[in-house]
Every structure is written in C-alpha cells, then in structure tokens.
XYZ file of C-alpha atoms in Angstrom:
229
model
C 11.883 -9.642 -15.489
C 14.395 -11.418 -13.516
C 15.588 -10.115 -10.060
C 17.447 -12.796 -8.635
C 19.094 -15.810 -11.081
C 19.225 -19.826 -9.393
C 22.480 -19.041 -8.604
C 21.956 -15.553 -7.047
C 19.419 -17.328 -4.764
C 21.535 -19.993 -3.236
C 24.152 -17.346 -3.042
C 21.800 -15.080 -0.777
C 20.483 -17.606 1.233
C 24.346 -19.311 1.945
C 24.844 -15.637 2.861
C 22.250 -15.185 5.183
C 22.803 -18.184 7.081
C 26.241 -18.016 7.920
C 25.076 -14.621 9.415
C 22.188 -16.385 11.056
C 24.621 -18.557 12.727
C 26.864 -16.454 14.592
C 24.261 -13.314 14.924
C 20.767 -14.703 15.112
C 17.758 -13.221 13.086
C 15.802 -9.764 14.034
C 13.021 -11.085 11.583
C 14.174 -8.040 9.552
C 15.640 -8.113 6.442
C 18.905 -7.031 7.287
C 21.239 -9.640 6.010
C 18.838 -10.173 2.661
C 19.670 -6.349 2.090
C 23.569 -6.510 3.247
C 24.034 -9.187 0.445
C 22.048 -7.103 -1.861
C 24.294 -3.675 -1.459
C 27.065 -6.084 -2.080
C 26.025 -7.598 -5.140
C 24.272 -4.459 -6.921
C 20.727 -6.019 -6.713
C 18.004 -3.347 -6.860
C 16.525 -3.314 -3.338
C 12.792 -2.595 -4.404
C 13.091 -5.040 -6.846
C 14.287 -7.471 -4.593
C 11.368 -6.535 -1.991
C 8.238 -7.170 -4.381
C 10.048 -10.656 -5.417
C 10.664 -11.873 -1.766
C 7.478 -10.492 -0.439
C 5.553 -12.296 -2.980
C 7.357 -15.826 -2.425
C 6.573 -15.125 1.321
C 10.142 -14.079 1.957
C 9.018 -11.239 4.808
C 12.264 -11.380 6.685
C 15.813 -13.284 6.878
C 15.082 -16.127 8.128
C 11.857 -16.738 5.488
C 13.594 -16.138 2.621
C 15.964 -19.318 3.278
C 12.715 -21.033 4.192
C 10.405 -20.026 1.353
C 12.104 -19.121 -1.107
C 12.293 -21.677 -4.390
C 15.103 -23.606 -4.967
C 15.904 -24.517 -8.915
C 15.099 -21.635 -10.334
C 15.224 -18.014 -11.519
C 13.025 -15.257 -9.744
C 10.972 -13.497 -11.678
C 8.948 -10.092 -11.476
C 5.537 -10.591 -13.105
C 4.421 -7.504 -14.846
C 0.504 -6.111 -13.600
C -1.964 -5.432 -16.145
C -4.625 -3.164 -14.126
C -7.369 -1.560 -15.844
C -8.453 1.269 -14.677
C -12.479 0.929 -14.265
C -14.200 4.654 -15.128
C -17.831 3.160 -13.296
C -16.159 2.115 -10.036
C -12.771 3.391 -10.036
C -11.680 3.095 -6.555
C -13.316 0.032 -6.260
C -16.205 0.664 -3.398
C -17.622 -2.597 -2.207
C -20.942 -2.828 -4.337
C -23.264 -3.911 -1.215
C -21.753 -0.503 0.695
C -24.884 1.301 1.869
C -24.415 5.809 2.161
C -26.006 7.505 4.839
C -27.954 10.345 3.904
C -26.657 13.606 5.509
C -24.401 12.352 7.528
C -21.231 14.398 8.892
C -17.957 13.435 9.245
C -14.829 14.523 11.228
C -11.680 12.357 10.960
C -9.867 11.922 7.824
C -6.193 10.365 6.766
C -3.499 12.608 6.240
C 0.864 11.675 5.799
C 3.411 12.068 8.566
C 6.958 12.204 8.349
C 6.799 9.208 11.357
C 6.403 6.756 8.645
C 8.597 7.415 6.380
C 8.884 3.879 4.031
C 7.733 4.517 0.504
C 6.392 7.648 1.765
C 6.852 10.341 -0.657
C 4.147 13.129 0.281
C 5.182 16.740 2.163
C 3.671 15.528 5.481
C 0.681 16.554 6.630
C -0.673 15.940 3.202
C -4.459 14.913 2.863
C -4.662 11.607 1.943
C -7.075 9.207 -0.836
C -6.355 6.261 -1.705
C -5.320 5.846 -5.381
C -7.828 4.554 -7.815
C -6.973 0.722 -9.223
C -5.272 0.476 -11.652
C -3.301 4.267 -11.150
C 0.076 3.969 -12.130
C 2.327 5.666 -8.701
C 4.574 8.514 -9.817
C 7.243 7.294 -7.143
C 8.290 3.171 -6.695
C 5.917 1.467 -4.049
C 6.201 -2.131 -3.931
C 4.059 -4.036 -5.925
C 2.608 -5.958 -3.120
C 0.780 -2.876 -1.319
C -1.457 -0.975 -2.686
C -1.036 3.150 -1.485
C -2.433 6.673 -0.716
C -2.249 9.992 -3.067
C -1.119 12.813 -1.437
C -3.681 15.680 -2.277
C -1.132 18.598 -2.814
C 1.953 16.507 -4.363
C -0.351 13.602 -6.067
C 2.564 11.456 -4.654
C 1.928 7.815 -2.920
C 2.407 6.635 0.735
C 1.578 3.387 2.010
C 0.553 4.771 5.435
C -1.714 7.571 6.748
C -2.595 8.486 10.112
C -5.800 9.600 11.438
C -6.603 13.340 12.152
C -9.537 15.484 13.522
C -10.853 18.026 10.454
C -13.796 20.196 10.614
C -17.247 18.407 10.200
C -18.402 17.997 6.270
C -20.497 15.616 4.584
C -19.567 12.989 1.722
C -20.971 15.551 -1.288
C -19.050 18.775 0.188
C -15.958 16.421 0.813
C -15.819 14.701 -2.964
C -15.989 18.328 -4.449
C -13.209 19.747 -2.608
C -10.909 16.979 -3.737
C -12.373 17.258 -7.449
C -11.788 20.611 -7.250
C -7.850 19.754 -6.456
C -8.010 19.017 -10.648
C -5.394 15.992 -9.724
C -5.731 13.240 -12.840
C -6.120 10.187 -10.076
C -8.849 11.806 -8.398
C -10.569 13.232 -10.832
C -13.896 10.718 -10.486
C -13.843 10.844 -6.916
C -17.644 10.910 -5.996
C -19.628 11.386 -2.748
C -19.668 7.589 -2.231
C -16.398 7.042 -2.556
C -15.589 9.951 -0.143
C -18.346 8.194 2.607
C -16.925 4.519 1.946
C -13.417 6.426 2.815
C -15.048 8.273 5.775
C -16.824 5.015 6.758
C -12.972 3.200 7.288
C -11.977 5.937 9.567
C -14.467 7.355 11.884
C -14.591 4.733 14.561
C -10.573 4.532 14.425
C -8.606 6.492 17.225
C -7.189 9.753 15.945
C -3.012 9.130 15.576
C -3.805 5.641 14.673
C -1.869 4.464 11.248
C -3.598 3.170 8.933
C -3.038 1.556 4.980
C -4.808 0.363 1.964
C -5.304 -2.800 -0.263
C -7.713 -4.381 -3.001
C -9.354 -7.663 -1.706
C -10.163 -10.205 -4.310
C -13.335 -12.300 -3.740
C -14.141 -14.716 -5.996
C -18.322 -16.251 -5.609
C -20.773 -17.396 -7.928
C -20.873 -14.200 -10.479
C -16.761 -14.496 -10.230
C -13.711 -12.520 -8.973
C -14.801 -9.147 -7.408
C -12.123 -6.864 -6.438
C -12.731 -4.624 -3.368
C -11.339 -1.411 -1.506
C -10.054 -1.740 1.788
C -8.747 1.211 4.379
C -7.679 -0.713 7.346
C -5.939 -0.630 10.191
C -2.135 -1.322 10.460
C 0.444 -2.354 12.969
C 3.710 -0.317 11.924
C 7.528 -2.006 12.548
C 10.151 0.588 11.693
C-alpha cells in the first residue's frame, strides 16, 4: 500500500526544512505531522512507513528517507504458533515453586496507542494476534486483561504473592481469545522480565529475531523503556 508517492516525499521533506531553517528541530516529529494534517495523509500510516525507513524524527526523515521513489506499507503475514504462542525463549529455565509479586499493569501517564481503562492488568499479546485498536506496525504491544485492548507501555506494580501455575489460570480463566493458551511458563518468563525492575518503572514489548545454525528463531522480549512524551 502506498503512504507517501515520490512526489509527496520531496514535498514533505522541502516542507520540513524550510521549518528547520527558521525554527530548528525538537527531534520530534512535529513538522513531518504539520505537513501531514495539511495534506490529508493518515498519521499512523505515515508513522509505521517513516519509522521503518529510520525516519524517527524531523530532521531523519530528510536524512533517511529514499529519494526516487514511492513509499510503501508492506503487509505482515504472522502465524500464529499454537506450541509456543507467545514466543518464550526455548533455553528459558522455570523455577519450581517460586513466588512472585510485581506484575505490569496500564496507566493513563502513557497515553500513545494506549487503549486499555488504566489500571488494566497487562500480557503481552501472543505473535501473530491481530490488535483490535491501530498500534504501529513497528512495536509489538500489551492486552489489557478486562478490555482485551493493546498498549505499547505498562508500568510496574506490587500484587499479592502467587506462583506461575495460580497466575496462568487466573488469566485463562479471563476466557479472552488472545490469552487463551497462556501457560505457567509463559506467566514465569513474564514474571521473570519484571521482578528485578523498580515498581513505577515503564516498561514495553518486542519479538527478537535470531537467526544461527538451525535458522531464524523469533523471541519474546519484556524490557525496559525510556518514555519521551
């Protein structure tokens, strides 16, 4: 699908430019999305296209962005994968017994492509889930527990201690289609992200690709983020 046409590019970067000039960048994307209001281009769109020609703010989208030729939005085939559906790192060890006490739930703070009620519990969403709201196609996101909605962000919270079996039952139980297969080592490779992180501390989701002798592995990742509103 095209976003942005040869012309349409060299007419956004002109644009930002002659802003840059007299103004200066913010290493936002201010200008990028002035131009876009302007000229009816779909501002989610537009993000997954920049972000994936390493277009992250104003001034690196007249930098990095390809001159010549249309910009296109490549469609993503997932499959969903019913033995390892949320993708656990295969060498990932559990810890028999073990208790846990922090888990990731959504705050109103961060509101970008956050679509839960906040204070939701968050999971992250199976590969290959289709989101019920837009998130740009460059993150991956969270499933809100109540709402079954996606964030990109979660902060950490204190909860009551419970162990990875008690934990992957109660979110079963939630009978929510995307979480459906969620098992006790899923819920301890979730716990396993968090429990040495501070509790307030934001935190996001991604699938790694490694690729090594028996090919391309794709892996789960709750990490750490550093947040710019």
């Amino acid at each position: 699908m095209t976003i942005l046409t040869e012309n349409q590019v060299t007419e956004l970067c002109v644009f930002i430019e002659n802003r840059i000039e007299k103004i200066g960048c913010d290493h936002s994307l201010k200008y990028t999305f002035e131009w876009a209001e302007k000229n009816g281009i779909d501002k989610c769109d537009l993000i997954d296209v920049l972000e994936s020609n390493g277009g992250f703010c104003d001034c690196e989208v007249t930098f990095n962005l390809p001159e010549g030729c249309d910009l296109e939005l490549e469609s993503e085939n997932k499959e969903m994968d019913f033995k390892n559906p949320f993708k656990i790192p295969l060498n990932f060890q559990q810890t028999e017994n073990k208790v846990y006490t922090k888990a990731l739930f959504s705050s109103s703070e961060y509101d970008h492509n956050n679509y839960t009620k906040n204070g939701e519990l968050l999971i992250p969403a199976p590969f290959g889930f289709k989101p019920k709201k837009r998130v740009r196609k460059s993150m991956h996101f969270f499933n809100g527990t109540e709402s079954e909605l996606p964030t990109e962000i979660g902060i950490v919270k204190e909860i009551e201690p419970i162990n990875g079996k008690e934990f992957a039952k109660k979110i079963r139980d939630l009978k929510l289609g995307s979480l459906s297969r969620f098992s006790e080592r899923d819920a301890e490779y979730y716990f396993s992200r968090i429990e040495k992180i501070d509790i307030g501390k934001p935190m996001g989701t991604h699938f790694m690709e490694r690729t090594g002798i028996g090919g391309t592995k794709v892996e789960l990742k709750v990490h750490k983020v550093i947040y710019r509103k």
